[in-house]
Coordinates of C-alpha atoms in Angstrom, one line a residue:
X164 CA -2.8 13.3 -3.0
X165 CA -1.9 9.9 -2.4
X166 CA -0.1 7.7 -4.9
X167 CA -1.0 3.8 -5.1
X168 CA 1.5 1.2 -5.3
X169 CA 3.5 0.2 -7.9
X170 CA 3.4 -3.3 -10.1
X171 CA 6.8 -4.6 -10.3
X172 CA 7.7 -6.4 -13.7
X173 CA 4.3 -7.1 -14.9
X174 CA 2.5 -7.0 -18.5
X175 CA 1.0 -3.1 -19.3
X176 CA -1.7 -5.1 -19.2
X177 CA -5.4 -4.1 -20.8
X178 CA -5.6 -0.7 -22.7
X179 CA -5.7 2.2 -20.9
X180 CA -2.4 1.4 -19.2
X181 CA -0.1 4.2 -20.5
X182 CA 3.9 3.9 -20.9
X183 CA 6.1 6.7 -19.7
X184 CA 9.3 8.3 -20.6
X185 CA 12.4 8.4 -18.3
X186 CA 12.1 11.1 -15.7
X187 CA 8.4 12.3 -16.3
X188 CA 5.3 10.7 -15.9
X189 CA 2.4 12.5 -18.1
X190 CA -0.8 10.8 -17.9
X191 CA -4.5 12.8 -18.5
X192 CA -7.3 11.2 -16.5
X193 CA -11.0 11.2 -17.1
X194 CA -14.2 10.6 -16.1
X195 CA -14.4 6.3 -16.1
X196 CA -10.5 6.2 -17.0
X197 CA -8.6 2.6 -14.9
X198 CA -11.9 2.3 -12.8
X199 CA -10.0 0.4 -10.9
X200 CA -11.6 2.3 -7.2
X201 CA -14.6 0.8 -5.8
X202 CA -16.5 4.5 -6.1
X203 CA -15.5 4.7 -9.6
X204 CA -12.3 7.3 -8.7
X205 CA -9.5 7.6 -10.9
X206 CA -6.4 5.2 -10.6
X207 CA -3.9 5.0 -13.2
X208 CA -1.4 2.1 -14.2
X209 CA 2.3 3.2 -15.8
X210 CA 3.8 0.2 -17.9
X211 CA 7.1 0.4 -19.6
X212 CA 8.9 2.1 -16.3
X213 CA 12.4 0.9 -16.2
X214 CA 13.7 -1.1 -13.0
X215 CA 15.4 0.9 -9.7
X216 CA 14.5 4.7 -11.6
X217 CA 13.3 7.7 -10.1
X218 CA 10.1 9.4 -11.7
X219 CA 9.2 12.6 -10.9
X220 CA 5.2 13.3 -11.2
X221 CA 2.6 15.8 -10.9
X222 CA -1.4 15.2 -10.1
X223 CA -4.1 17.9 -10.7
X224 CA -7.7 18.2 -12.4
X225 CA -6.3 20.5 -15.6
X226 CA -6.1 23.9 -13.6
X227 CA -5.0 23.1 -10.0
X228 CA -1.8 20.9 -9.7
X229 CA 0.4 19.6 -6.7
X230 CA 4.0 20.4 -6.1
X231 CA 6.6 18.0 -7.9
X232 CA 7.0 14.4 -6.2
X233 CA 8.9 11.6 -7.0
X234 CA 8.6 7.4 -7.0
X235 CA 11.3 4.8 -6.8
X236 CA 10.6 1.8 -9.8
X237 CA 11.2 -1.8 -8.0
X238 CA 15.1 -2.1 -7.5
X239 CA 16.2 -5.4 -9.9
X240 CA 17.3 -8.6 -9.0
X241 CA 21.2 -8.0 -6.7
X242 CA 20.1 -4.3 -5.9
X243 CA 20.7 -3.7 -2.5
X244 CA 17.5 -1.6 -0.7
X245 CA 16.0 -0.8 2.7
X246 CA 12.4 -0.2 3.3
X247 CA 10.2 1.6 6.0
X248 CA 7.8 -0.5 8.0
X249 CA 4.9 1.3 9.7
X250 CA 1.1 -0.5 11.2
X251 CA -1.6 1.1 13.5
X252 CA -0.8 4.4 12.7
X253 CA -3.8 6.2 11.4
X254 CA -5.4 8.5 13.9
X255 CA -4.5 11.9 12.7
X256 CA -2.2 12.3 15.6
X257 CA 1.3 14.6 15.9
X258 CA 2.9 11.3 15.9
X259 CA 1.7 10.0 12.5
X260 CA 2.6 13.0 11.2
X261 CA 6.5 12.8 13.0
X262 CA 6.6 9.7 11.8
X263 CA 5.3 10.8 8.2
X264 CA 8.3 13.3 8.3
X265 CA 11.2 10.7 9.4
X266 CA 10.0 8.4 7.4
X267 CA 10.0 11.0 4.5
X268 CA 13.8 11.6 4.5
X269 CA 15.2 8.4 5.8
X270 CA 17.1 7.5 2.5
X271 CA 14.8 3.9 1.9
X272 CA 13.0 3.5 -1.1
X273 CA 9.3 2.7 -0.6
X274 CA 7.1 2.0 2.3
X275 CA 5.0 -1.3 3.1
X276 CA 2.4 -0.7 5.4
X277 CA 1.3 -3.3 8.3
X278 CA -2.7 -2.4 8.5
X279 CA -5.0 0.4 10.5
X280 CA -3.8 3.1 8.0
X281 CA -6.5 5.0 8.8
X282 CA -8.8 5.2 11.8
X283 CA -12.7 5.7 11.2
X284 CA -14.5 7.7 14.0
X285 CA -18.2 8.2 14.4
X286 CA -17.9 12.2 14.1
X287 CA -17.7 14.0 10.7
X288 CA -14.7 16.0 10.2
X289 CA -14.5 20.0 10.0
X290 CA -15.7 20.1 6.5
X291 CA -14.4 23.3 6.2
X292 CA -10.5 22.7 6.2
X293 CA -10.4 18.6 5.6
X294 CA -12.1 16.8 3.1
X295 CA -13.2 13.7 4.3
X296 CA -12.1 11.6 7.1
X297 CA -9.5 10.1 4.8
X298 CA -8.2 13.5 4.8
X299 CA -7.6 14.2 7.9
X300 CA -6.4 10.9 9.2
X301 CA -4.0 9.7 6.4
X302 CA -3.6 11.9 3.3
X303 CA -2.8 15.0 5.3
X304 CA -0.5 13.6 7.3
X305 CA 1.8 11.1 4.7
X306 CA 1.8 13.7 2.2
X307 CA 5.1 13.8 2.8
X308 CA 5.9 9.9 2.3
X309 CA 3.4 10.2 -1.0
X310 CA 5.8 13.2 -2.6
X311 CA 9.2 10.7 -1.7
X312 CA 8.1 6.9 -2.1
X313 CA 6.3 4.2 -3.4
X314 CA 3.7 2.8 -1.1
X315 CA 2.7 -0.6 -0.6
X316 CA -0.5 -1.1 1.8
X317 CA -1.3 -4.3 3.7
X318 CA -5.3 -4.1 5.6
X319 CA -6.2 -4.1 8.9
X320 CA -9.7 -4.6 10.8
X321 CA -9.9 -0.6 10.5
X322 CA -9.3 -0.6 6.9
X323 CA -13.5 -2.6 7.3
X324 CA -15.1 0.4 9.2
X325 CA -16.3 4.1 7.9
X326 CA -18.6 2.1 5.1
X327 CA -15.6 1.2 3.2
X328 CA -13.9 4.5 2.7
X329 CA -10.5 3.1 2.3
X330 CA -11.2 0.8 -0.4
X331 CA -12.6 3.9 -2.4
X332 CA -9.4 5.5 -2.8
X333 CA -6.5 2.7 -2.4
X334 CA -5.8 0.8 -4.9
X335 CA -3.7 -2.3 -4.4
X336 CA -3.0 -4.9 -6.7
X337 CA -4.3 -8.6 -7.2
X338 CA -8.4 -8.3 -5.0
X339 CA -7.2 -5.9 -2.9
X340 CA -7.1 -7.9 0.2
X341 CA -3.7 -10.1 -0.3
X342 CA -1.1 -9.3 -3.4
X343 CA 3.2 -10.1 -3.7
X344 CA 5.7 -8.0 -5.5
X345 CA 9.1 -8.2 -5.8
X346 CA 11.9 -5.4 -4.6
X347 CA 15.3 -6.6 -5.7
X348 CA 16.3 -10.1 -4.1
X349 CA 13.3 -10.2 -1.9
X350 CA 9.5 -11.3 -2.7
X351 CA 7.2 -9.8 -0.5
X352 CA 3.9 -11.8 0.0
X353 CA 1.0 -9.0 2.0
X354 CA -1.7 -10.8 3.5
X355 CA -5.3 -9.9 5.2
X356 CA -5.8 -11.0 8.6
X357 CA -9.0 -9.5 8.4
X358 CA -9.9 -12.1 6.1
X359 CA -10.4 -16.0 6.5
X360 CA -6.9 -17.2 6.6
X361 CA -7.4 -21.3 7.4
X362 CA -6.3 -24.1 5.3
X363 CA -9.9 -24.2 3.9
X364 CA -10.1 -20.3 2.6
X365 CA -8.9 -18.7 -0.9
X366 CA -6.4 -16.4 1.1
X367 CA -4.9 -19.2 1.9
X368 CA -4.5 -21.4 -1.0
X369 CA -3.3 -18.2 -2.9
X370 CA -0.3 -17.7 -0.2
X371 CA 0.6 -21.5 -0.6
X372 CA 0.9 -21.1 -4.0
X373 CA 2.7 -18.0 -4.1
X374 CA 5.4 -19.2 -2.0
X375 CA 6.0 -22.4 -3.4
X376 CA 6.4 -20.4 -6.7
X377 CA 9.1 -17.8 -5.4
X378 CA 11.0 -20.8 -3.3
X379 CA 14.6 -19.3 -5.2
X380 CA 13.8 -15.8 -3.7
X381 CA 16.8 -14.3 -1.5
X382 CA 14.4 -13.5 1.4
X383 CA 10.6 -14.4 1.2
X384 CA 9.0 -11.8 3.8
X385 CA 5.4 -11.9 4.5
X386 CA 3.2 -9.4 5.3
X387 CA 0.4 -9.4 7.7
X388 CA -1.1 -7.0 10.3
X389 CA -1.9 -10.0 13.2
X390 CA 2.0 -11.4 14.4
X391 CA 2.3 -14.9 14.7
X392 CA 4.4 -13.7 17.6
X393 CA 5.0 -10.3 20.0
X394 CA 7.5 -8.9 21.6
X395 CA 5.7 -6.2 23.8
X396 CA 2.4 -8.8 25.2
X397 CA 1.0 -12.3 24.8
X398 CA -2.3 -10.8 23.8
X399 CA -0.4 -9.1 20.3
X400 CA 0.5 -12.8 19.2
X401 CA -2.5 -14.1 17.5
X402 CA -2.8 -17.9 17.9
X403 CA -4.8 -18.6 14.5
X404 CA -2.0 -16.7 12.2
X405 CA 0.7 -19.1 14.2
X406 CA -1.4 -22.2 13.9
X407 CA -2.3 -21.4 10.1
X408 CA 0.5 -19.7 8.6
X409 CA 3.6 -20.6 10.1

């Protein structure tokens, strides 16, 4: 069961947003509760979480429960942190789930995602050990990195295909599409390349903004699944992110 990204240092926000206690996270979901998922799933938002903490938490329907897993709060302002990077990784292979693993026990406290979390085929999966595609290509696989971080998700052009499947189970913060959060000195600005991106669009405006507002922060890093530059090919340097967003 995946977890969804954490707000760092906002308002609980409208009511349903439940506090928690140091060390446990209790929370009982129903039908309609935080319809914050395009399908109408279940998401839930934890206010009054206290800065750089551990929380352990549990997710189940009332009679069937997962194992104990834990999340990392945003470290504050002067906390040193290190976090994992990982982008194009969502085929369901041995390798996504090796890197699930490593990634699992490498001591850093949350993972930002660079886009193609998951990769949508034309074939339905084996219904009768996965549970949808989303299943067998991501869920199974990071299960690990759920149980152990805080996950931070930026899209890709794959996060577009299987009729939106993606979208009906991630929830990320702002529309979505682009969002920022802070993680100690650093504000992290993740943007949509899969999205219009020029000087005339709202992605942009919003990312001009953004950054002009956090121009005190330590290190500004932005987030986006298209590299204004490459080091492996010039056809992995996309020309419009260089000419628009550098």
């Amino acid at each position: 069961l995946g977890q969804a990204p954490l707000l760092p240092g906002r308002d609980p926000g409208p009511p349903g947003v439940v506090g928690a206690q140091p060390d446990v996270v209790q929370h009982r979901a129903g039908l309609g509760d935080q319809d914050l998922l395009e399908d109408g799933d279940d998401a839930v938002l934890l206010g009054g979480l206290t800065a750089g903490s551990a929380y352990d938490y549990k997710v189940g329907d009332g009679s069937v429960m997962s194992s104990l897993a834990t999340f990392m709060t945003p470290a504050p302002a002067g906390t040193s942190f290190s976090f994992d990077a990982i982008g194009d990784y969502g085929s369901g292979s041995p390798a996504e789930t090796q890197n699930a693993g490593r990634i699992a026990t490498d001591g850093a406290q949350f993972v930002q995602t660079l886009g193609d979390n998951v990769y949508s085929e034309a074939m339905d999966p084996n219904f009768s050990t996965t549970y949808s595609e989303m299943d067998g290509h991501f869920f199974k696989q990071m299960q690990p990195v759920f149980a152990a971080k805080a996950l931070w998700t930026a899209n890709g052009n794959k996060e577009y295909y299987g009729n939106g499947a993606w979208f009906k189970v991630i929830y990320a913060p702002n529309n979505e599409r682009w969002y920022s959060y802070d993680w100690g000195d650093a504000h992290i600005v993740v943007l949509d390349s899969s999205q219009p991106f020029d000087p005339t669009s709202a992605q942009y405006a919003w990312a001009q903004a953004d950054l002009a507002a956090h121009q005190s922060a330590v290190w500004r890093i932005v987030v986006i699944q298209d590299p204004p530059y490459s080091s492996t090919s010039l056809n992995s340097s996309s020309g419009p992110v260089r000419t628009n967003l550098v």
